[in-house]
XYZ file of C-alpha atoms in Angstrom:
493
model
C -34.820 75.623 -59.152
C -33.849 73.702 -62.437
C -33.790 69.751 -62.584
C -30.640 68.022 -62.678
C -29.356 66.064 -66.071
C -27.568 62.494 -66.028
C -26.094 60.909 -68.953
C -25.494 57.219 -67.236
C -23.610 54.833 -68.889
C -24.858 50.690 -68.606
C -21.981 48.921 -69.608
C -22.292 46.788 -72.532
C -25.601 44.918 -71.527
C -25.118 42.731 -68.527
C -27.457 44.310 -66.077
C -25.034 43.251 -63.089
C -22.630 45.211 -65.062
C -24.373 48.581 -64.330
C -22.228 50.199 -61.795
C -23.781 51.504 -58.443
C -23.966 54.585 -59.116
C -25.718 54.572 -61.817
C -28.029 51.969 -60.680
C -29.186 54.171 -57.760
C -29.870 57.144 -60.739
C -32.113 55.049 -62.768
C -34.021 54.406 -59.791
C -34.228 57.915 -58.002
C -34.377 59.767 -61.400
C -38.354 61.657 -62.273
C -37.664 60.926 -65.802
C -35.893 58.467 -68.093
C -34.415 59.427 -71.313
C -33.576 56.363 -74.069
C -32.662 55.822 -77.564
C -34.343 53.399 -80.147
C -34.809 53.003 -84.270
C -37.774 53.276 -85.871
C -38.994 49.862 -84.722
C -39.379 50.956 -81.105
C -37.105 48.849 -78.864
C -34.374 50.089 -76.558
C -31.055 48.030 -75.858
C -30.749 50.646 -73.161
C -34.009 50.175 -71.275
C -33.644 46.738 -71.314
C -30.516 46.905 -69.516
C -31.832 49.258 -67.039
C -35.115 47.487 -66.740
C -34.632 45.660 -63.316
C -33.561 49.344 -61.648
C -36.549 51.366 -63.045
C -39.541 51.889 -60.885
C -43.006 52.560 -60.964
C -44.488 55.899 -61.529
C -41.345 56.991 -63.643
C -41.737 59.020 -66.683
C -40.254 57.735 -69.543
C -38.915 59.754 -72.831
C -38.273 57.659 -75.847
C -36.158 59.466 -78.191
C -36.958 57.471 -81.242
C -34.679 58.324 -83.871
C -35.944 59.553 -87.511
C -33.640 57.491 -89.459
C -30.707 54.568 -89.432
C -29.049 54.039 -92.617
C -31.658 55.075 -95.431
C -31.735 58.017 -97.335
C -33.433 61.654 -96.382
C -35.244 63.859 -97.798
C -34.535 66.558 -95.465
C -32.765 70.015 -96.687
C -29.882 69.950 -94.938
C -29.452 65.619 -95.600
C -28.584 62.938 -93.397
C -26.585 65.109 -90.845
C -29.226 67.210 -90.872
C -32.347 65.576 -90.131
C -29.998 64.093 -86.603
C -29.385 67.474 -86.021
C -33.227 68.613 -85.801
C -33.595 65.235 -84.207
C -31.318 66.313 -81.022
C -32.555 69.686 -80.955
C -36.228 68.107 -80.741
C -34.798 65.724 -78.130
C -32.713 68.591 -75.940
C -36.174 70.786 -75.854
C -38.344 67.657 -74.700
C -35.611 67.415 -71.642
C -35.149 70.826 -70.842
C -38.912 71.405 -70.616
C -38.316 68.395 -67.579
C -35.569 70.457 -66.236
C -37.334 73.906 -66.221
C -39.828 71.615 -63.807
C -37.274 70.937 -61.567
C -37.567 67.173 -62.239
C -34.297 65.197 -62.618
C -33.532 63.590 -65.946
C -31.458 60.639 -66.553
C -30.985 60.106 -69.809
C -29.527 56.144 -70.625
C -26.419 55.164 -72.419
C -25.793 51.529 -73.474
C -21.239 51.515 -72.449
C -19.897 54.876 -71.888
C -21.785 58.209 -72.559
C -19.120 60.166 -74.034
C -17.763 56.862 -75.896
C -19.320 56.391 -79.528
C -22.410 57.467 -77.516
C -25.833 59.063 -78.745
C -26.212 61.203 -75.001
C -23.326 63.212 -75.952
C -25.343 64.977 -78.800
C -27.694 65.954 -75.675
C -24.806 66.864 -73.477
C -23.445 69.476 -75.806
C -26.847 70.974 -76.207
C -27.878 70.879 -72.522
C -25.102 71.030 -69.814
C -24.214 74.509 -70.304
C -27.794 75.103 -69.398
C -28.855 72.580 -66.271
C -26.197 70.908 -63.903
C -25.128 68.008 -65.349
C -23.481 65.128 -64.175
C -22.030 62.254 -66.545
C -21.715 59.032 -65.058
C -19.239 56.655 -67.226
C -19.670 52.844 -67.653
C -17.841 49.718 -69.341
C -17.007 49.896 -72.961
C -17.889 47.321 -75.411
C -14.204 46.768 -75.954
C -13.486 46.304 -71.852
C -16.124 43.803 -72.131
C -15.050 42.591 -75.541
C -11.148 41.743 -73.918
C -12.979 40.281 -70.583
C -15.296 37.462 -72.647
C -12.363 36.790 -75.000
C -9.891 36.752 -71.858
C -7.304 38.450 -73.449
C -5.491 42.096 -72.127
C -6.464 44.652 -74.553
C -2.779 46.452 -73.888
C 0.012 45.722 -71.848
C 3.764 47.876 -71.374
C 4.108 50.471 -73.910
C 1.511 49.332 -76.415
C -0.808 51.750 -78.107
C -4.662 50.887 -78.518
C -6.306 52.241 -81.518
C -10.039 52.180 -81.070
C -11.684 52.862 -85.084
C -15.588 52.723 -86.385
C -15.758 50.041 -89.118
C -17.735 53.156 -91.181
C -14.281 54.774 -92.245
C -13.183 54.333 -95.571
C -11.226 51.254 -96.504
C -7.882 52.884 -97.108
C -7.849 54.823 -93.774
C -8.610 51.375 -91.939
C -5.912 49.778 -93.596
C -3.842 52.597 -92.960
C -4.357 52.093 -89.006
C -4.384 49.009 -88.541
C -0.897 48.261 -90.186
C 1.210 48.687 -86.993
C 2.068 45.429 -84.688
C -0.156 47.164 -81.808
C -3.514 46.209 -80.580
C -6.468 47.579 -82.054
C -10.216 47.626 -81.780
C -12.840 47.951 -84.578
C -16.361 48.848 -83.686
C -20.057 49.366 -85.230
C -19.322 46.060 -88.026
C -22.943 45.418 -89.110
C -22.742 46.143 -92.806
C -19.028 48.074 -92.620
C -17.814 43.506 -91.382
C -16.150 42.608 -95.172
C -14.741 46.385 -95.548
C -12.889 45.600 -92.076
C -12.121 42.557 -92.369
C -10.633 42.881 -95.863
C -8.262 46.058 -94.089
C -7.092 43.517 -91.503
C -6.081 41.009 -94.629
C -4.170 43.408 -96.237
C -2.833 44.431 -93.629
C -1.869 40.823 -92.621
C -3.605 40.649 -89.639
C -6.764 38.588 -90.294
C -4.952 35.662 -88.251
C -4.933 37.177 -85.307
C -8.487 39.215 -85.210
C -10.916 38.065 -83.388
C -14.405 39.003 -83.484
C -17.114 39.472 -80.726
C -20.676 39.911 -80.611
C -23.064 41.208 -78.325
C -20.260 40.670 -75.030
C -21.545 40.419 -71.859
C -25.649 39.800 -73.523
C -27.613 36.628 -74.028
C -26.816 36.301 -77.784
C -22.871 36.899 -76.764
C -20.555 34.900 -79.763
C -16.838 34.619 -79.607
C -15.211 33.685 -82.847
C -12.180 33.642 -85.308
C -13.165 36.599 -86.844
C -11.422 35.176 -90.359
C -14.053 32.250 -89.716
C -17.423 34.484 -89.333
C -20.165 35.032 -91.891
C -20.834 38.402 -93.148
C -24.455 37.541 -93.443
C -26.569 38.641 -90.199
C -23.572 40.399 -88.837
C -25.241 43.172 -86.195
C -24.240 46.214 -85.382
C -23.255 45.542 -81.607
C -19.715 43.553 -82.785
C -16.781 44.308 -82.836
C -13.279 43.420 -84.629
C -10.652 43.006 -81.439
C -6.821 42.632 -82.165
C -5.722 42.126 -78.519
C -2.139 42.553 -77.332
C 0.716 40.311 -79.448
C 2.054 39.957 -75.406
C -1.152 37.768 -74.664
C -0.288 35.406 -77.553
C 3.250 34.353 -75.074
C 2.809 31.945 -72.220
C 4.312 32.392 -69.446
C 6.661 29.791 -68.270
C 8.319 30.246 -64.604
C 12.001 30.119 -64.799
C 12.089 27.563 -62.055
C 9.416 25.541 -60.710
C 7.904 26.147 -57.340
C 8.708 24.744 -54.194
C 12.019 23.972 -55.320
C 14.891 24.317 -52.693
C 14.089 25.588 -49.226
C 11.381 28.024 -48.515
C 12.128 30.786 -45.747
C 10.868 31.259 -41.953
C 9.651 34.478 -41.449
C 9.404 34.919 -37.349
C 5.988 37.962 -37.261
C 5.251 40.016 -34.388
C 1.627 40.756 -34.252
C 1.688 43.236 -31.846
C -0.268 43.682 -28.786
C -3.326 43.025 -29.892
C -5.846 43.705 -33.294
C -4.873 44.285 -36.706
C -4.658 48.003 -36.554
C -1.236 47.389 -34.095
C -0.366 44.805 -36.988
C 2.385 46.787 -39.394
C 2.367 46.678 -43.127
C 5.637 44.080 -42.724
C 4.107 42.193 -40.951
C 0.809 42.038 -42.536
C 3.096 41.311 -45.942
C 4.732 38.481 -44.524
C 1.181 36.975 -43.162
C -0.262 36.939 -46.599
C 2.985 35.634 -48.184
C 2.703 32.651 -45.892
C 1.879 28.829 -47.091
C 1.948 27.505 -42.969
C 1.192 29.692 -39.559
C 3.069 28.012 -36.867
C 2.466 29.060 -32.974
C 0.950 29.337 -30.293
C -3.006 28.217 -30.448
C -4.128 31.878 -29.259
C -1.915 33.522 -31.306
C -2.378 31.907 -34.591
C -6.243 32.122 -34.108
C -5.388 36.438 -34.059
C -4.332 35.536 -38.232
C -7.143 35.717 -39.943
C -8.140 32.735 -42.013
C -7.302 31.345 -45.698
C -8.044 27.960 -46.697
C -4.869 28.366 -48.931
C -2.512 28.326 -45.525
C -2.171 25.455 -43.693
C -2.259 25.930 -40.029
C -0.147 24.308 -36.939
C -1.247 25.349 -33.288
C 0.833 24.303 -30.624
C 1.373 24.978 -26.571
C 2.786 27.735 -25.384
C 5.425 25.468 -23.580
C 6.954 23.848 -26.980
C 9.501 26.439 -28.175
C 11.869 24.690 -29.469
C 10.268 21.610 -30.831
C 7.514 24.850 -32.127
C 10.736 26.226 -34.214
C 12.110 23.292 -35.261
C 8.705 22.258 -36.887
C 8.737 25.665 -38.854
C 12.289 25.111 -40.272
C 11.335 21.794 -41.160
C 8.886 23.123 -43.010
C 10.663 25.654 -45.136
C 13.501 23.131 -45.541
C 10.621 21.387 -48.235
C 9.682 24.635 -49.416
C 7.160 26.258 -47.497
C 7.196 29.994 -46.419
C 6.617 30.001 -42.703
C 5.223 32.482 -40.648
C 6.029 31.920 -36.790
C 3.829 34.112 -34.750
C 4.125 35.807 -32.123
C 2.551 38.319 -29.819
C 3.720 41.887 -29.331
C 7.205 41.841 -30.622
C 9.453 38.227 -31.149
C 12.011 39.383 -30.047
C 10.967 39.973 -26.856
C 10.098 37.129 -24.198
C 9.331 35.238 -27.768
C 9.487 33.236 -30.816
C 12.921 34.683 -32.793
C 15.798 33.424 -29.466
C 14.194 29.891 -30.613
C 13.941 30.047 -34.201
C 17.527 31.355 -34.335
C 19.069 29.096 -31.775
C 17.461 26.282 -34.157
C 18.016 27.639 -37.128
C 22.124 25.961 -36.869
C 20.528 22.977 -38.413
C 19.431 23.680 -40.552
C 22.000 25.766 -42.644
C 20.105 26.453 -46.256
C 16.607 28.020 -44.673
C 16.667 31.738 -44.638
C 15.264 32.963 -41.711
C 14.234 37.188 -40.929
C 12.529 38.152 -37.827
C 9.550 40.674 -38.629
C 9.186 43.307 -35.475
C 6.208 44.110 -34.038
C 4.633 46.449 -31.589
C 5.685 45.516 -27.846
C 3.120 45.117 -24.944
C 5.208 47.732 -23.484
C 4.898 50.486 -25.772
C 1.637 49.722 -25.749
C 1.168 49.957 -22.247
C 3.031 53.110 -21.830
C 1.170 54.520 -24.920
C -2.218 54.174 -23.056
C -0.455 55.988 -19.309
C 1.543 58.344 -21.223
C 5.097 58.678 -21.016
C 6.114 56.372 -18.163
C 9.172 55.352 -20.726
C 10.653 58.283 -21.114
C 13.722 57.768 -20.092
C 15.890 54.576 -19.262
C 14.151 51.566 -18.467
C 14.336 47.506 -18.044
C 12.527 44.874 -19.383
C 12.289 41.903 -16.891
C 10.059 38.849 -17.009
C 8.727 37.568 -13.519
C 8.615 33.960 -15.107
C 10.840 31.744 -13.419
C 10.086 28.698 -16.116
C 13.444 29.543 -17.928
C 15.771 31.054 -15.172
C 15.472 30.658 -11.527
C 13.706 32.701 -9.177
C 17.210 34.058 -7.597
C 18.088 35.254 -11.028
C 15.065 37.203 -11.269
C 15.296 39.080 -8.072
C 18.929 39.936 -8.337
C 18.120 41.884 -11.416
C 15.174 43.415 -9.985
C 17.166 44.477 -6.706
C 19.936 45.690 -9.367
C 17.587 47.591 -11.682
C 15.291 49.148 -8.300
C 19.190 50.260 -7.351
C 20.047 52.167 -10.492
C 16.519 54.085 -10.116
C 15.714 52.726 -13.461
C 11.714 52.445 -15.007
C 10.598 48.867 -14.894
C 8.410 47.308 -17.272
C 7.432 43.680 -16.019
C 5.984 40.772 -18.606
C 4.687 37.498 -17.099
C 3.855 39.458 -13.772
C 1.627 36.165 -12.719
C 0.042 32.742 -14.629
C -2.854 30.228 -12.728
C 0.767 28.602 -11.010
C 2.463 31.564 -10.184
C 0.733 33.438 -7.748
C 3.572 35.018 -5.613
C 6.035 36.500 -7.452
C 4.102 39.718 -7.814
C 4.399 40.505 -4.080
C 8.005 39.352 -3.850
C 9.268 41.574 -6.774
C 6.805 44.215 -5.464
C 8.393 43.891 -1.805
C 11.849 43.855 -3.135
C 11.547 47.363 -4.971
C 10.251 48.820 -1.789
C 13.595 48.185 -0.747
C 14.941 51.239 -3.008
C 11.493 52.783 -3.809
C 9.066 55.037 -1.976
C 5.959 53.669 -1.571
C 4.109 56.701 -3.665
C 6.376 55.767 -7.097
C 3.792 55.258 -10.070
C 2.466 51.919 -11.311
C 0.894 51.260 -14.346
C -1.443 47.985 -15.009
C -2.303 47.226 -18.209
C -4.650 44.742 -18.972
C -5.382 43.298 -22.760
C -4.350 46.333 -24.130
C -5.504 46.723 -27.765
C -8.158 44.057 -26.682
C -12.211 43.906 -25.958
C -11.466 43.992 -22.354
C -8.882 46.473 -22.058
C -8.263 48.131 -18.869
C -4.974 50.914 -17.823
C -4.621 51.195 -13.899
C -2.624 53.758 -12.184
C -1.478 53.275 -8.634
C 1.578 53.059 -6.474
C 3.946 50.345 -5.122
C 2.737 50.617 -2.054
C -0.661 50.250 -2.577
C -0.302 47.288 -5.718
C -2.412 44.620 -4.670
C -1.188 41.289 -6.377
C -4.353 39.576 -6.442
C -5.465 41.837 -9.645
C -2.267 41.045 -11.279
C -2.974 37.976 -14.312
C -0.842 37.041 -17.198
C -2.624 39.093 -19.649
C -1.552 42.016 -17.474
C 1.828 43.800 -18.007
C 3.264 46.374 -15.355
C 5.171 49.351 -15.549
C 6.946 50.262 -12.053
C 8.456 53.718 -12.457
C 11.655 55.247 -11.005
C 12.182 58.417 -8.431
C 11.228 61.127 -11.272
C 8.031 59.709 -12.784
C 5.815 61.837 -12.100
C 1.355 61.122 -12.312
C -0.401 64.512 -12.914
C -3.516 65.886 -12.168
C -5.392 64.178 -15.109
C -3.877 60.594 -14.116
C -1.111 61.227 -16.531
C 1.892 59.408 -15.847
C 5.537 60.156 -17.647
C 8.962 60.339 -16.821
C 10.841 63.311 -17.625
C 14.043 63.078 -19.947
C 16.322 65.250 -17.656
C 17.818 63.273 -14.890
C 18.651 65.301 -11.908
């Protein structure tokens, strides 16, 4: 069993800029791999210095030359070349062990990176995994807070060690452009972007992201003491614009967006719905129901009682008459037993506000979703409250819908002051109803205390009946099999 080989990238020196990945590498790996120059220290392990751990073997890979001149047969190309065939036999001898290797790149591995001379030596041989991190020129556009490309710009990315007349050569278009490894290559680049007629809008950055970082006019920087880690950045010509809205916010009216939230959590919330939430500058509605939106100190709030409907709808349209987008809220679906009727029947005064009602999820479907099927075919939709319509109204069209054998689904069965109707709409069905016919309780469906109860009419006691409870009363063909399944069949016969 060989080891495993890493090349992990660090980003361009912020240790918080190491991904997670890679930080959990550094500090599983057996051995760490890092470059330095003759002098000994390692940009790289410093980076990944708060991740390493004790007991870790460490390689340093120390390399034989920089920018001097070489003896060696085969020159300067040479001598690197027996320098990563030295290194590559050091970290296979770890592999043959079994022992994992991560070997440390300061940015990306495979970008301008030393561990790709390793990679092309090694990962044919071991299992090798390459783990990329930021660029110096990401981090170069995020300290200088300007997009490196936007649209259908082209990036150029160059080393500052080409010769003069091939920088010049790329760096005459209008698009952006990045120039890396200055150090003693700074006055050959920077007199390419001159003649080029770009010197204006260079800008140069050193050490991004590190505790020597500088950010600078690159026409305005000293050659002298120039390092190696900068970089010549010609960011997008876009980023030079500012942006100026056509028309200033707030002016005109706003809209009123009337949201059903469903029965319950967010996962009954749809994407519409959830849109129109975050869109929102106000949340108007009833206390309970706002407090199921989840907070943003950018929204202003406005809970209310659930008996102010119309003054509730007229305070939204106020609202987005001075320019704020209003969500009213509602639970289940608002146009059912809810918030749109109001909005809409108030929404004549106020002529210039939009208004669009958002559906939602309905208590019923939920209901029925949790029995089974009890929907299946025709069915009424009744509220028990006699707030808004009186009582004789209410058992009419129950009498009338128990008549035509249709599926009943009842909101607002009971509340802490209505206590009776239950037994009254429950007596009056028995009128046209055997006492066997399905019923379906749901209580807080979608909710912590969520509870589905099947019975019958004859045996549905109103004293378990509350206002978080919705019933379903089904017709002559629903049907409850053996597993408590209830559903009503399509065919009618």
């Amino acid at each position: 069993m060989t080891g495993r080989l890493y090349g992990v990238g660090l980003g361009p020196g912020d240790p918080e800029l190491i991904t997670v990945k890679a930080a959990r590498l550094i500090g599983e790996a057996d051995v760490i791999a890092y470059h330095a120059a003759r002098h000994g220290r390692s940009i790289a392990r410093s980076i990944a210095l708060p991740y390493l751990r004790e007991g870790q073997v460490e390689e340093l890979l120390l390399y034989p030359l920089t920018t001097e001149t070489t003896d060696h047969p085969g020159g300067y190309q040479g001598a690197l070349d027996d320098f990563y065939a030295d290194c590559a036999q050091r970290l296979a001898a770890h592999l043959d062990a079994g022992r994992t290797v991560v070997v440390l790149a300061e940015g990306d591995p495979m970008f301008y990176g030393s561990y790709m001379h390793l990679h092309k030596r090694l990962a044919h041989r071991y299992p090798t995994e390459v783990v990329p991190g930021v660029t110096s020129v990401s981090a170069a556009s995020a300290v200088l807070g300007r997009p490196l490309v936007e649209r259908d710009e082209v990036l150029t990315v160059l080393p500052g060690t080409l010769p003069a007349e091939t920088l010049a050569e790329r760096l005459g278009g209008p698009d952006p452009a990045a120039v890396l490894k200055l150090g003693r290559t700074f006055t050959k680049v920077r007199d390419a972007l001159a003649e080029t007629g770009r010197l204006d809008d260079a800008w140069y950055v050193e050490r991004a992201t590190m505790g020597g970082q500088r950010v600078a006019p690159l026409k305005d920087v000293d050659p002298d003491g120039v390092p190696y880690f900068a970089l010549a950045l010609l960011p997008s010509p876009a980023a030079a614009r500012t942006f100026v809205p056509e028309t200033p916010q707030n002016e005109g009216p706003g809209e009123v967006a009337v949201v059903g939230l469903g029965p319950a959590g967010r996962d009954w919330l749809t994407p519409e719905a959830q849109e129109a939430l975050a869109a929102a500058t106000d949340i108007v509605g009833y206390g309970p129901y706002v407090d199921r939106v989840a907070p943003n100190p950018r929204q202003r709030r406005h809970r209310t009682d659930n008996r102010v409907e119309a003054e509730r709808a007229r305070h939204a349209l106020e609202l987005a008459a001075s320019g704020a987008r209003v969500a009213v809220v509602s639970s289940g679906d608002p146009g059912v037993f809810a918030m749109a009727s109001a909005v809409l029947e108030a929404a004549g005064d106020f002529p210039g506000v939009p208004v669009r009602v958002v559906p939602g999820l309905t208590a019923a479907q939920a209901v029925a979703s949790r029995a089974g099927a009890p929907l299946g075919h025709d069915f009424c939709v009744l509220s028990l409250s006699d707030l808004l319509k009186p009582w004789e109204v209410v058992a009419r069209r129950i009498t009338a819908a128990a008549a035509a054998d249709l599926v009943l689904a009842i909101y607002n069965p009971a509340s802490r002051s209505r206590t009776w109707q239950v037994a009254a709409a429950r007596d009056l069905l028995l009128e046209h109803r055997a006492p066997q016919t399905p019923v379906v309780i749901g209580r807080d469906v979608g909710g912590p205390q969520e509870s589905v109860t099947v019975t019958t009419l004859g045996d549905l006691d109103p004293a378990v009946v509350d206002m978080r409870c919705l019933l379903i009363i089904g017709s002559s063909t629903t049907r409850v099999t053996g597993d408590g399944v209830v559903y009503t069949p399509r065919r009618y016969p």
